Amino acid sequence: MSEENKNNDNIEEQSSPEQKEGEHNVNGSWHKTISLRGMYEDWFLDYASYVILERAVPYIDDGLKPVQRRIMHAMRDLDDGRYNKVANLIGHTMKYHPHGDASIGDALVQLGQKDILVDTQGNWGNFLTGDRAAAPRYIEARLSKFALEVVFNPKTTEWIPSYDGRNKEPKTLPVKFPLLLAQGVEGIAVGLSSKILPHNFVELIDASIDHLRGKEFALYPDFPGGGLVDVGKYEDGLKGGRIRVRARINKADKKTLIISELPFPQNTNSLIDSILSANDKGKIKIKKIEDNTAENVEIVIYLANNVSPDQTIDALYAFTNCEISIAPNACIIDQEKPHFVSVTDILNKSVKNTRYLLTRELEIRRDELREKILFSSLEKIFIENRIYRDIEECTTWKSVIKTIDKGLDPYKKSFYRTITEEDIVRLTQIQIKRISKFDALKADELMKGFLDELKEVQQHLDNIVNYTIDYYKRIKRKYSKGRERKTEIRDFENIEAATVAVANEKLYFDKENGFAGTSLKKDVYVCDCSDIDDIIIFRNDGSMVVKKVEPKVYIGKDVIHIAIFKRNDERTVYNMIYRDGVAGRTYVKRFLVKGITRDKEYDLTAGNEKSKVLYFTANANGEAEVITLFLHQRPRLKKLSFDFDFSELAIKGRGSKGNVVSRYTIRRIKQKEEGISTLGGQEIYLDETIMRLNREEHGKKLGSFKGDEKIISFSESGEVFFYGYDLATHFDEDAFLIEKYSEKRVYTLVYYHGAKKNYYVKRFIPEYSERGQEFVEKHPKTKITYFSKDKYPRVKLRYDNEGKRKEREDEIIDLAEFIDVKGFKAMGNRLSQHDLWEVKIMDSLPEEEEVEEEVVDESEAENSDDQMEMDF
């Protein structure tokens, strides 16, 4: 390395008399050296700190970024109760914010759309559709009443010079509310970012009160677009936590889905784009999509023929932005440094700050009242004792002050502080007109008002926690209307993409060359598949492998079975007979293939070379056929054929060797009888937390299902639906009873008929239908009072005796005797001809002994004493 290049490491050279500071000699010329390391350490760090502190990350004290704080301050400057043009607000904010009008305008529109601090007028865009706001010259804004009450107080504000030194701006605004959690925030700085999700206005106030009372609380996000949220991994908003948000999707009918609420932060345009993209890729199959969004979201999805709406809903969650995963990252500025905190920390800090600000306001008011009381006392003494006359002979200002001070000497001990020259000067400024009209009684009354208020202020200071709680309650009463939770908290089931993907490809097999794939359209068609499926391949030598669906992949020439592989499948049973080695014994086995490693070769035989599969079937529901085995003729072998029933063989794992079916050479195998399932019905459970079916014993057992058996569901809207037991089934959100359907079960319903204004009772057996049916007439005032599946339900009637000459006593009605089972659509019988005050639920009578001898479905037996009271 030459001497000149050593300067790259910032090595100092010896200076000559002609050398200036920071220069070095290269080929006889002096050059100035600038160290990149120094530039990076100083300039870049300064830039990073500036972006973090002054642009991207909110301050925990008021929950605002600098641009938002300056907008609020500028709006307060211009506030006169009327709307201001946004262009004027932007221009005024530029006195405090040095980054141009575009950033100010965008920040103001975002504040306006959050509908907390800014009262808007005009076209401010629509966060539901993604439409932008009109130009600043066309729209107007003013501070909301909430902002005026909660955000500003110049007496408790710390002021700092603006960027050019011409004005003053607040260091932070004295916000007495957890504004940061109510609005949420997102910002990207240099080396870190902040993402705090919005929370519910009312829940934040309730949590603040709970914190002051020493109670525990939990806060979860709430988004303006509604939707559903799973907060199981929210981790209190800490970095590393995660939530899942979903659109609310309802089935209008078997061919139509409606999205009525959006997942944060999606809008209708971005959501529709993701749905169309998934459709183009073949992940879902839809015929048409319409956006009817106006005041409320309404995206209508029309499904293609023979497409399951339940599976499509799951596919929308799996392949589109109908489900979004969000990672919160609560980064805030506290004492001029960034910190990563939890939602609970932010709320606790806000409550502490609010209590401090309220204390400061009370202390300031207390001091103001003390000063008013002091000066009112001085004024009264000065006038009533005619001290003003003593100064008539004074010839100098100094003597005037001294004379008044001497006149006040007898009263100084009663004042809370020392009387100053400034106080005396104020007395000299009292006008003669005011002295001449001085009313002692009125002055005493005014003084009493000050004293009463001072006592009240001091009481609040002595009980500052209760005062702060009352403050939060007042804010809640005044501003909580219309701010109820919009996003429903719910546990989500995990959707496996492979189980809901639409079969958008066709699988082909080139038997001659041993290739399989979706691009081999001239070869043998195998089945429909999706591009994320796996295929399972069995070969003649007893080997097995699972590969991903590809346009073209080599799988071998001696393939005996190829199909789509379903991971953890407990219903598909493989029946196989193989010869062990060249001349070994013949084994038979039944096995499942649940989990495997993709592309790994598995041997299903005993492991000897040249083993061969003689018989193989794949049975989707565990069928076990009967086969006939024909043997080669041998000396002293009298029986050359025999039957074998696979149902007699236990189902084991794929690694089992199997049982010896014959020690002689088998010539041929022929299927004698088709098999029936040996697995029995499928045990189905309902997880009532997420309202989904499962076979993992989560939740309530519905029963054992097989064939075309159905599930029945009753909803609060007065409709009954029938479903299969497919695990992808979606039930109505207002379903109050879901169970296995029985054609003999009788249900009893007591309801208030809105149109006839009386209570009715009906007993009915639902009639199976592929469409939803009304079991009670719809009316705004119709209300289900009692619904039971017991055999002998009872109710107590309490009569309305007000204004009646003779009081009617309460009456217990056995509903099974009161009314016979009628048609499904019958109105039923009026419960009483007299006015009823209340229909009270009673315990049902026990069933007779002979009922125990009847054959009753397990799920029905388990739920036989279920009864419920419904209130719409």
Coordinates of N, CA, C and O in Angstrom, one line a residue, residues 113 123-133 224-225 259-263 265-273 290-299:
Q113 N -60.6 11.4 8.8 CA -61.3 10.1 8.6 C -61.4 9.3 9.9 O -62.3 8.4 10.0
N123 N -66.3 16.4 0.9 CA -65.8 15.1 0.5 C -64.4 14.8 1.0 O -63.4 15.2 0.4
W124 N -64.4 14.1 2.1 CA -63.1 13.7 2.7 C -62.7 12.3 2.4 O -61.9 11.7 3.1
G125 N -63.2 11.8 1.3 CA -62.8 10.4 0.9 C -63.6 9.4 1.7 O -64.4 9.7 2.5
N126 N -63.3 8.1 1.4 CA -63.9 7.0 2.1 C -62.9 5.9 2.3 O -62.4 5.3 1.4
F127 N -62.7 5.7 3.6 CA -61.7 4.6 3.9 C -62.2 3.3 3.6 O -61.5 2.3 3.4
L128 N -63.5 3.1 3.4 CA -64.1 1.8 3.1 C -63.8 1.5 1.6 O -63.6 0.3 1.3
T129 N -63.9 2.5 0.7 CA -63.7 2.2 -0.7 C -62.3 2.6 -1.2 O -61.9 2.3 -2.3
G130 N -61.5 3.4 -0.4 CA -60.2 3.8 -0.8 C -60.3 5.1 -1.6 O -59.2 5.5 -2.1
D131 N -61.4 5.7 -1.8 CA -61.6 6.9 -2.6 C -60.8 8.1 -1.8 O -61.0 8.2 -0.6
R132 N -60.1 8.9 -2.6 CA -59.4 10.0 -2.0 C -60.3 11.2 -1.7 O -61.4 11.3 -2.3
A133 N -59.8 12.1 -0.8 CA -60.6 13.3 -0.5 C -60.5 14.3 -1.6 O -59.6 14.2 -2.5
P224 N -62.4 0.6 12.4 CA -63.6 1.3 11.9 C -64.4 0.5 10.8 O -65.6 0.7 10.7
G225 N -63.7 -0.4 10.1 CA -64.4 -1.1 9.1 C -65.1 -2.4 9.6 O -65.7 -3.1 8.8
I259 N -70.0 -9.9 1.3 CA -69.1 -9.4 2.3 C -69.6 -8.1 2.8 O -69.8 -7.1 2.0
S260 N -69.9 -8.0 4.1 CA -70.5 -6.8 4.7 C -69.6 -6.0 5.5 O -70.0 -4.9 5.9
E261 N -68.5 -6.5 5.9 CA -67.5 -5.8 6.7 C -66.1 -6.2 6.3 O -65.9 -7.3 5.8
L262 N -65.2 -5.2 6.4 CA -63.8 -5.4 5.8 C -62.8 -5.7 6.9 O -62.9 -5.2 8.0
P263 N -61.8 -6.4 6.5 CA -60.6 -6.6 7.4 C -59.7 -5.4 7.4 O -59.4 -4.9 6.3
P265 N -56.3 -3.5 7.1 CA -56.6 -2.1 6.7 C -57.1 -2.1 5.2 O -56.9 -1.2 4.5
Q266 N -57.8 -3.1 4.8 CA -58.3 -3.3 3.4 C -59.4 -2.3 3.1 O -60.2 -1.9 4.0
N267 N -59.6 -1.9 1.8 CA -60.8 -1.2 1.4 C -61.4 -2.1 0.3 O -60.8 -3.2 -0.1
T268 N -62.5 -1.7 -0.2 CA -63.3 -2.6 -1.2 C -62.5 -2.8 -2.4 O -62.5 -3.9 -3.0
N269 N -61.8 -1.8 -2.9 CA -61.0 -2.0 -4.1 C -59.9 -3.0 -4.0 O -59.7 -3.9 -4.8
S270 N -59.1 -2.8 -2.9 CA -58.0 -3.8 -2.7 C -58.5 -5.2 -2.4 O -57.9 -6.2 -2.9
L271 N -59.6 -5.3 -1.7 CA -60.1 -6.6 -1.4 C -60.7 -7.3 -2.7 O -60.4 -8.5 -2.9
I272 N -61.4 -6.6 -3.5 CA -61.9 -7.1 -4.8 C -60.7 -7.5 -5.7 O -60.8 -8.6 -6.3
D273 N -59.7 -6.7 -5.8 CA -58.5 -7.0 -6.6 C -57.9 -8.4 -6.1 O -57.5 -9.2 -7.0
E290 N -69.7 -8.0 -7.6 CA -70.3 -6.7 -7.7 C -70.0 -5.9 -6.4 O -70.0 -6.5 -5.3
D291 N -69.6 -4.6 -6.6 CA -69.4 -3.8 -5.4 C -70.6 -2.8 -5.3 O -70.7 -1.8 -6.1
N292 N -71.4 -3.1 -4.3 CA -72.6 -2.2 -4.1 C -72.4 -1.3 -2.9 O -73.4 -0.9 -2.3
T293 N -71.2 -1.1 -2.5 CA -70.9 -0.3 -1.3 C -71.3 1.2 -1.5 O -71.0 1.8 -2.5
A294 N -72.0 1.6 -0.5 CA -72.4 3.1 -0.4 C -72.0 3.5 1.0 O -70.9 3.7 1.3
E295 N -73.1 3.7 1.9 CA -72.8 4.0 3.2 C -72.2 2.8 4.0 O -71.3 3.0 4.8
N296 N -72.7 1.6 3.6 CA -72.2 0.4 4.2 C -71.5 -0.5 3.1 O -71.9 -0.4 1.9
V297 N -70.6 -1.4 3.6 CA -70.0 -2.3 2.6 C -70.9 -3.3 2.1 O -71.7 -3.9 2.9
E298 N -70.9 -3.6 0.9 CA -71.7 -4.7 0.3 C -71.0 -5.2 -1.0 O -71.1 -4.6 -2.1
I299 N -70.2 -6.2 -0.9 CA -69.6 -6.9 -2.0 C -70.3 -8.2 -2.3 O -70.3 -9.1 -1.4

